[in-house]
Amino acid sequence: MERMYPPRLTPGPLPRELEEHLRGLITSEATPTIPVEAPFDATTIGHVPEGGQSCVDKAFSLAREAQRGWEDTPHATRRSIVRTFHSLVLKHRELLMDMVQLETGKNRAAAFDEVMDVASTARYYAARAEKLLTPRRRQGTIPVLSSTVEHRYPLGVIGQISPWNYPLTLAISDAIPALLAGNAVVSKPDERTPFTALLVTSLLYDAGLPRDIFHTVTGPGPVVGGAIAEHCDYLMFTGSTNTGRILGETAGRRLIGFSAELGGKNPLIIAEDADLDKAVDGAVHGTISNSGQLCVSIERIFVVGSMYPRFVDAYVQRLQSIRMEAGFDWDVEMGSLASQQQLDTVTRMVDEAVSKGAEVLTGGRARPDLGPYFYEPTVLTGVTKKMELYRHEVFGPVVYVEAVADLAEAIVYANDTDYGLNAGIFAARDTALAAAPLIRVGGVNINDSYSATWGNIDTPLGGAKDSGLSARHGEEGLLKYTQTQNISEQRYLQLRGPRSLKRKTYASLMTAGLKALAVMRR
Ligand code: NAD
C-alpha cells in the first residue's frame, strides 16, 4: 500500500512526520543521535540512531528467516514488485531529488542522474532476471552420453555498504539484482546521507517488498559496516580503496564473494583529430558533475600536440562561466562539496600542489560566499610526481592538464596510475576505437567522459587495479549474487570407462575419441 509523501521538501529540517516514518525503517533501538547535515547551509535536517553490533545481529537474523520464503516466491511476483518500484521512483522523483540535494549539496541535474539510474536499473533487471536464473542446458563432454545443466541459487543475505556521493543510486541499484535473484539484503548507507537511502527503501516497501527482506542499519562505518562484513554471504561495497582493502581481508578470511567499487584517478585524452567543441563540453561535464565527487570524474587531461592551446583556452573559459549556487533550480550547473571534510581535502591537495610549483589556470579557491563548502572548478598544469594529487584521487572539481607529443604518449600517461576505473577519449572514431583497448581501465568512453559506460548497463562495469574487484551491471551484476550448481548426468557409460575394460585400452580408445571430437567440433 502506497504511503502519502510530501510532494517536495524545503531547506531546513525534514517534516517531522516524514523524518519519523523514515527513522522507523531503520533496524535499531538506539536513540537518534547522529545529526544529518545539509551542505548547502550546514543546518541539521534530522537525526538517525548510532547502530552497533546488536542491530546488525538482529537485522541478519530477521533477514535470514525471511529470505527462505522470498527465495520460493515466483519470479513473476518479484518482477512485479520491482516494476511497481520503478513507477514509484518516477512518480516521486521531485521528492527524491530534493532529498538527494539536501543531503549532498549537489545540483539538480546530478540528482536526476540518480533517479534515472535507479529507474533504468530496475527496469533492466526486472526484464532479465527470470531468464538469467532459469536452469541452462550446457554442452555435454561426450554427445548423447553426457548431459549437464547450470543451475543458480541465491546466496542468502547480501551485505551492502555504500558511500554518500550517490546516496540514492548506490543505496538501491546494486541491491535490486540481489533481491530479484532471491536474496535478502542488509544495507548500511553512509551516516551522512541516510534519509535518501531510507526514502527509496520506503518506496520499495510500498511496491510490495516484504519488510524483512531489506534491512537498513545506520551508524559508523567500522562498527556497522564491519559487523555486516562478518555476517553476510556476499559483500557489495562501494567506497574508498582503503576501506575496500580492510573489507577485502574480512571477505578473504570468511571466503565470501566480494564486489568492491573503489576510487579512481581517471584520465581524459584529447587527440589532435578530436572535435574541439565536443571535447570541451565533455571535459567540462567530466570535471564539474557532482562537483567532481564522482568515482568516474575526470582528474587528468592529456592533450595531443597542436590541440593543446586551443583546448585549454576554451576549457578554462567555459569553466569560468559555470553557474554555481545552492538550491533546487535546474539551471545551476554545479553545487557544493558535500562536507567540511571534503572541502578540507580539496583545499589541502590544491594548496600543496601550488606550493610545489603547479600553476593554477582557473579556480583554486573556496567560495564561502555561495555556501560553507563551495569550491571553484579548478584547472592546474605543471603537476609533477612530487605532488600528492599527481597520483591520488582528489574527489573534487580539480583537474590537471598536460600537453603530450602524440597519442602513444597520452596512453602511457593515462596508464601511469595505480587506479583503473574510468577513462575518456575524444578523437576521430577510428582513432578512438584503436586507442580505447590500450587504456587499462574498467570503462572507456568514446567522445564522452563517463556517462556512456555508466549508462549502457547491458555491459558489466567495474574497476581494474586498485579501483576494485568484480563488476556491477550486465549479467554479472545479477549472477554474482548466486551460487552456480553443476548438475550433470552420465548415461550408459561412465566417463572413467566400463570396469571391464583395461585402463590402457580405455586410454587409447578415449584418445581416439577426443581426436575425433576435436575434428567434429572444430
Ligand atoms: P569510505 O570508504 O570512507 O566510506 C564508504 C562506506 O564505507 C561508508 O558507508 C562508510 O561508513 C563505510 N566504512 C568506512 N570505513 C569502514 C570500515 N572500516 N568498515 C566497514 N565500512 C566502513 O568512502 P568515502 O570516502 O566516503 O567515499 C568516496 C570514495 O568512494 C571515493 O574514493 C570514490 O571514488 C569511491 N566511490 C567509488 C564508486 C565506484 O563505483 N567505483 C562509486 C562511488 C564512490
Coordinates of N, CA and C in Angstrom, one line a residue, residues 339-476:
S339 N 30.8 18.2 2.3 CA 31.1 18.4 3.8 C 32.4 19.2 4.0
Q340 N 32.5 19.6 5.2 CA 33.8 20.3 5.6 C 35.0 19.4 5.3
Q341 N 34.8 18.1 5.6 CA 35.9 17.1 5.3 C 36.4 17.1 3.9
Q342 N 35.4 17.2 2.9 CA 35.7 17.2 1.5 C 36.4 18.5 1.2
L343 N 35.9 19.6 1.7 CA 36.4 21.0 1.4 C 37.9 21.0 1.9
D344 N 38.1 20.4 3.1 CA 39.5 20.4 3.7 C 40.4 19.6 2.8
T345 N 40.0 18.4 2.3 CA 40.8 17.6 1.5 C 41.2 18.3 0.2
V346 N 40.1 18.9 -0.5 CA 40.4 19.5 -1.8 C 41.3 20.7 -1.6
T347 N 41.1 21.5 -0.6 CA 41.9 22.7 -0.3 C 43.4 22.3 -0.1
R348 N 43.5 21.2 0.8 CA 44.9 20.8 1.1 C 45.6 20.3 -0.1
M349 N 45.0 19.5 -0.9 CA 45.7 19.0 -2.1 C 46.0 20.0 -3.1
V350 N 45.1 20.9 -3.4 CA 45.4 22.0 -4.4 C 46.5 22.9 -3.8
D351 N 46.4 23.3 -2.5 CA 47.4 24.2 -2.0 C 48.8 23.5 -2.0
E352 N 48.8 22.3 -1.7 CA 50.1 21.6 -1.7 C 50.8 21.6 -3.1
A353 N 49.9 21.3 -4.1 CA 50.4 21.3 -5.5 C 51.0 22.7 -5.9
V354 N 50.2 23.7 -5.5 CA 50.6 25.1 -5.8 C 51.9 25.4 -5.1
S355 N 52.0 25.0 -3.9 CA 53.2 25.3 -3.1 C 54.5 24.6 -3.7
K356 N 54.2 23.5 -4.4 CA 55.4 22.8 -5.1 C 55.5 23.2 -6.5
G357 N 54.8 24.2 -7.0 CA 55.1 24.8 -8.3 C 54.0 24.6 -9.4
A358 N 52.9 23.9 -9.0 CA 51.8 23.8 -10.0 C 51.2 25.2 -10.3
E359 N 50.8 25.4 -11.6 CA 50.2 26.7 -12.0 C 48.7 26.5 -12.0
V360 N 48.0 27.5 -11.4 CA 46.5 27.5 -11.4 C 46.0 28.2 -12.7
L361 N 45.3 27.5 -13.6 CA 44.8 28.1 -14.8 C 43.4 28.7 -14.5
T362 N 42.7 28.1 -13.6 CA 41.4 28.7 -13.1 C 41.1 28.1 -11.8
G363 N 40.3 28.8 -11.0 CA 39.8 28.2 -9.7 C 40.9 28.3 -8.6
G364 N 40.9 27.2 -7.8 CA 41.9 27.1 -6.8 C 41.5 27.8 -5.5
R365 N 40.2 28.0 -5.3 CA 39.8 28.7 -4.1 C 38.3 28.3 -3.7
A366 N 38.1 28.3 -2.4 CA 36.8 28.1 -1.8 C 35.9 29.3 -2.1
R367 N 34.6 29.1 -2.1 CA 33.6 30.2 -2.3 C 32.6 30.2 -1.2
P368 N 33.1 30.7 0.0 CA 32.2 30.7 1.2 C 31.0 31.7 1.0
D369 N 31.1 32.6 0.0 CA 30.0 33.5 -0.3 C 28.8 32.7 -0.9
L370 N 29.0 31.5 -1.5 CA 27.9 30.7 -2.0 C 27.4 29.7 -1.0
G371 N 28.2 29.3 -0.1 CA 27.8 28.3 0.9 C 29.0 27.8 1.6
P372 N 28.9 27.1 2.7 CA 30.1 26.8 3.5 C 31.1 25.9 2.8
Y373 N 30.7 25.0 1.9 CA 31.6 24.1 1.3 C 31.8 24.2 -0.2
F374 N 31.4 25.4 -0.8 CA 31.6 25.5 -2.2 C 33.1 25.7 -2.6
Y375 N 33.5 25.1 -3.7 CA 34.9 25.3 -4.2 C 34.8 25.4 -5.7
E376 N 35.6 26.3 -6.3 CA 35.5 26.6 -7.7 C 36.1 25.4 -8.5
P377 N 35.6 25.2 -9.7 CA 36.2 24.2 -10.6 C 37.6 24.7 -10.9
T378 N 38.6 23.8 -10.8 CA 40.0 24.2 -10.7 C 40.8 23.4 -11.8
V379 N 41.6 24.2 -12.6 CA 42.5 23.5 -13.5 C 43.9 23.9 -13.2
L380 N 44.7 22.9 -13.1 CA 46.2 23.1 -12.8 C 47.0 22.6 -14.0
T381 N 48.2 23.1 -14.1 CA 49.1 22.5 -15.0 C 50.5 22.5 -14.3
G382 N 51.5 21.8 -15.0 CA 52.8 21.7 -14.3 C 52.8 20.8 -13.1
V383 N 51.9 19.9 -13.0 CA 51.8 19.0 -11.9 C 52.8 17.9 -12.0
T384 N 53.6 17.6 -11.0 CA 54.7 16.7 -11.0 C 54.4 15.5 -10.0
K385 N 55.3 14.5 -10.1 CA 55.1 13.4 -9.2 C 55.3 13.7 -7.7
K386 N 55.9 14.8 -7.5 CA 56.2 15.2 -6.0 C 54.9 15.6 -5.4
M387 N 53.9 15.9 -6.2 CA 52.6 16.5 -5.6 C 51.6 15.4 -5.3
E388 N 50.9 15.5 -4.2 CA 50.0 14.4 -3.8 C 49.0 14.1 -4.9
L389 N 48.4 15.2 -5.5 CA 47.3 15.0 -6.4 C 47.8 14.4 -7.8
Y390 N 49.1 14.3 -8.0 CA 49.5 13.6 -9.2 C 49.0 12.2 -9.3
R391 N 49.1 11.5 -8.2 CA 48.6 10.1 -8.2 C 47.3 9.8 -7.4
H392 N 47.1 10.7 -6.4 CA 45.9 10.4 -5.5 C 44.6 11.1 -6.0
E393 N 43.6 10.4 -5.7 CA 42.2 10.9 -6.1 C 41.9 12.1 -5.2
V394 N 41.5 13.3 -5.8 CA 41.1 14.4 -5.1 C 39.7 14.3 -4.6
F395 N 38.8 13.8 -5.5 CA 37.4 13.7 -5.3 C 36.7 15.1 -5.1
G396 N 37.0 16.0 -6.1 CA 36.5 17.3 -6.1 C 36.7 17.8 -7.5
P397 N 36.2 19.1 -7.8 CA 36.3 19.6 -9.2 C 37.7 20.1 -9.6
V398 N 38.7 19.2 -9.5 CA 40.1 19.6 -9.7 C 40.7 18.7 -10.7
V399 N 41.2 19.3 -11.8 CA 41.8 18.5 -12.9 C 43.2 19.1 -13.2
Y400 N 44.1 18.3 -13.6 CA 45.3 18.8 -14.2 C 45.4 18.4 -15.6
V401 N 46.0 19.4 -16.4 CA 46.0 19.2 -17.8 C 47.5 19.3 -18.3
E402 N 47.9 18.4 -19.2 CA 49.2 18.4 -19.7 C 49.3 18.2 -21.2
A403 N 50.2 18.8 -21.9 CA 50.4 18.6 -23.3 C 51.3 17.4 -23.5
V404 N 50.9 16.6 -24.5 CA 51.7 15.4 -24.8 C 52.0 15.4 -26.3
A405 N 53.1 14.7 -26.7 CA 53.6 14.7 -28.1 C 52.6 14.0 -29.1
D406 N 52.1 12.9 -28.7 CA 51.3 12.1 -29.5 C 50.4 11.1 -28.7
L407 N 49.6 10.4 -29.4 CA 48.6 9.6 -28.8 C 49.2 8.5 -27.9
A408 N 50.3 7.9 -28.5 CA 51.0 6.9 -27.7 C 51.5 7.4 -26.4
E409 N 52.0 8.6 -26.3 CA 52.5 9.2 -25.1 C 51.3 9.4 -24.1
A410 N 50.2 9.9 -24.7 CA 49.0 10.1 -23.9 C 48.5 8.8 -23.2
I411 N 48.6 7.7 -23.9 CA 48.2 6.4 -23.4 C 49.2 6.0 -22.3
V412 N 50.4 6.2 -22.4 CA 51.4 5.9 -21.4 C 51.1 6.7 -20.1
Y413 N 50.8 8.0 -20.2 CA 50.5 8.8 -19.1 C 49.2 8.3 -18.5
A414 N 48.2 8.0 -19.3 CA 46.9 7.6 -18.8 C 47.0 6.3 -18.0
N415 N 47.9 5.5 -18.4 CA 48.1 4.2 -17.7 C 49.1 4.3 -16.5
D416 N 49.7 5.5 -16.3 CA 50.6 5.6 -15.2 C 49.9 5.9 -13.9
T417 N 49.2 5.0 -13.4 CA 48.4 5.2 -12.2 C 48.1 3.8 -11.5
D418 N 47.9 3.8 -10.2 CA 47.6 2.6 -9.5 C 46.1 2.2 -9.7
Y419 N 45.3 3.2 -10.2 CA 43.9 3.0 -10.4 C 43.6 2.5 -11.8
G420 N 42.4 2.1 -12.0 CA 42.0 1.6 -13.3 C 40.5 1.6 -13.5
L421 N 39.8 2.8 -13.1 CA 38.4 2.8 -13.1 C 37.8 3.2 -14.5
N422 N 38.1 4.5 -14.8 CA 37.4 5.1 -16.0 C 38.3 5.9 -16.8
A423 N 38.0 6.0 -18.1 CA 38.8 6.9 -19.0 C 37.9 7.4 -20.1
G424 N 38.3 8.5 -20.7 CA 37.5 9.1 -21.8 C 38.5 9.4 -22.9
I425 N 38.1 9.3 -24.2 CA 38.9 9.7 -25.3 C 38.1 10.5 -26.3
F426 N 38.5 11.7 -26.6 CA 37.9 12.5 -27.7 C 38.8 12.4 -28.9
A427 N 38.3 11.9 -30.0 CA 39.2 11.7 -31.2 C 38.2 11.3 -32.3
A428 N 38.8 11.3 -33.6 CA 38.0 10.7 -34.7 C 37.7 9.3 -34.3
R429 N 36.6 8.8 -34.8 CA 36.1 7.5 -34.4 C 37.1 6.4 -34.5
D430 N 37.8 6.3 -35.6 CA 38.7 5.2 -35.8 C 39.9 5.3 -34.9
T431 N 40.4 6.5 -34.7 CA 41.5 6.8 -33.7 C 41.1 6.3 -32.3
A432 N 39.9 6.7 -31.9 CA 39.4 6.4 -30.6 C 39.2 4.9 -30.4
L433 N 38.6 4.2 -31.4 CA 38.4 2.8 -31.3 C 39.7 2.0 -31.2
A434 N 40.7 2.5 -31.9 CA 42.0 1.8 -31.9 C 42.7 2.0 -30.5
A435 N 42.5 3.2 -29.9 CA 43.2 3.5 -28.7 C 42.5 2.9 -27.5
A436 N 41.2 2.9 -27.5 CA 40.4 2.5 -26.3 C 40.9 1.3 -25.6
P437 N 41.1 0.1 -26.3 CA 41.5 -1.1 -25.6 C 42.9 -1.0 -24.9
L438 N 43.7 0.0 -25.3 CA 45.1 0.1 -24.8 C 45.1 0.8 -23.4
I439 N 43.9 1.4 -23.0 CA 43.9 2.1 -21.7 C 43.3 1.1 -20.7
R440 N 44.2 0.8 -19.7 CA 43.9 -0.3 -18.8 C 42.9 0.1 -17.7
V441 N 41.7 0.3 -18.0 CA 40.6 0.7 -17.0 C 39.4 -0.2 -17.3
G442 N 38.5 -0.1 -16.3 CA 37.2 -0.9 -16.5 C 36.3 -0.4 -17.5
G443 N 36.3 0.9 -17.8 CA 35.4 1.5 -18.8 C 36.0 2.6 -19.5
V444 N 35.9 2.6 -20.9 CA 36.5 3.7 -21.7 C 35.3 4.3 -22.5
N445 N 35.2 5.6 -22.4 CA 34.1 6.3 -23.1 C 34.7 7.0 -24.3
I446 N 34.0 6.7 -25.4 CA 34.5 7.3 -26.7 C 33.7 8.6 -26.9
N447 N 34.4 9.7 -27.1 CA 33.7 11.0 -27.2 C 32.7 11.3 -26.1
D448 N 33.1 10.9 -24.9 CA 32.4 11.2 -23.7 C 33.4 11.0 -22.5
S449 N 33.0 11.6 -21.3 CA 33.9 11.4 -20.2 C 33.6 10.3 -19.3
Y450 N 32.3 10.0 -19.0 CA 31.9 8.9 -18.2 C 30.5 8.3 -18.4
S451 N 29.6 9.2 -18.9 CA 28.2 8.7 -18.9 C 27.9 7.5 -19.8
A452 N 28.7 7.4 -20.9 CA 28.3 6.3 -21.8 C 28.5 4.9 -21.2
T453 N 29.6 4.7 -20.5 CA 29.9 3.4 -19.9 C 28.9 3.2 -18.7
W454 N 28.6 4.3 -18.0 CA 27.7 4.1 -16.8 C 26.3 3.8 -17.3
G455 N 25.9 4.5 -18.3 CA 24.5 4.4 -18.8 C 24.2 3.2 -19.6
N456 N 25.2 2.6 -20.2 CA 24.9 1.4 -21.1 C 25.0 0.1 -20.2
I457 N 23.9 -0.2 -19.5 CA 24.1 -1.2 -18.4 C 24.0 -2.6 -18.8
D458 N 23.9 -2.9 -20.1 CA 24.0 -4.3 -20.5 C 25.4 -4.8 -20.5
T459 N 26.4 -3.9 -20.4 CA 27.8 -4.4 -20.3 C 28.3 -4.2 -18.9
P460 N 28.9 -5.2 -18.3 CA 29.4 -5.1 -16.9 C 30.4 -3.9 -16.8
L461 N 30.4 -3.3 -15.6 CA 31.3 -2.1 -15.4 C 32.0 -2.3 -14.0
G462 N 33.3 -2.3 -14.0 CA 34.0 -2.4 -12.7 C 35.3 -1.8 -12.8
G463 N 36.1 -1.9 -11.8 CA 37.4 -1.2 -11.8 C 38.5 -2.2 -11.9
A464 N 39.6 -1.8 -12.6 CA 40.8 -2.6 -12.7 C 41.8 -2.2 -11.6
K465 N 42.9 -2.9 -11.4 CA 43.9 -2.5 -10.4 C 43.3 -2.1 -9.1
D466 N 43.7 -0.9 -8.5 CA 43.3 -0.6 -7.2 C 41.8 0.0 -7.2
S467 N 41.2 0.0 -8.4 CA 39.8 0.5 -8.4 C 38.8 -0.5 -8.1
G468 N 39.1 -1.7 -7.9 CA 38.1 -2.7 -7.5 C 38.2 -4.1 -7.9
L469 N 37.2 -4.8 -7.6 CA 37.0 -6.2 -7.9 C 35.6 -6.5 -8.3
S470 N 35.4 -7.4 -9.3 CA 34.1 -7.8 -9.8 C 33.5 -6.6 -10.5
A471 N 32.2 -6.6 -10.7 CA 31.6 -5.6 -11.5 C 30.1 -5.5 -11.2
R472 N 29.5 -4.3 -11.5 CA 28.1 -4.2 -11.5 C 27.6 -4.1 -12.9
H473 N 26.3 -4.2 -13.1 CA 25.6 -4.1 -14.4 C 25.8 -5.4 -15.2
G474 N 25.0 -5.5 -16.3 CA 25.1 -6.7 -17.2 C 24.7 -8.0 -16.4
E475 N 24.9 -9.1 -17.1 CA 24.6 -10.4 -16.4 C 25.3 -10.6 -15.1
E476 N 26.6 -10.2 -15.1 CA 27.4 -10.4 -14.0 C 26.9 -9.6 -12.7

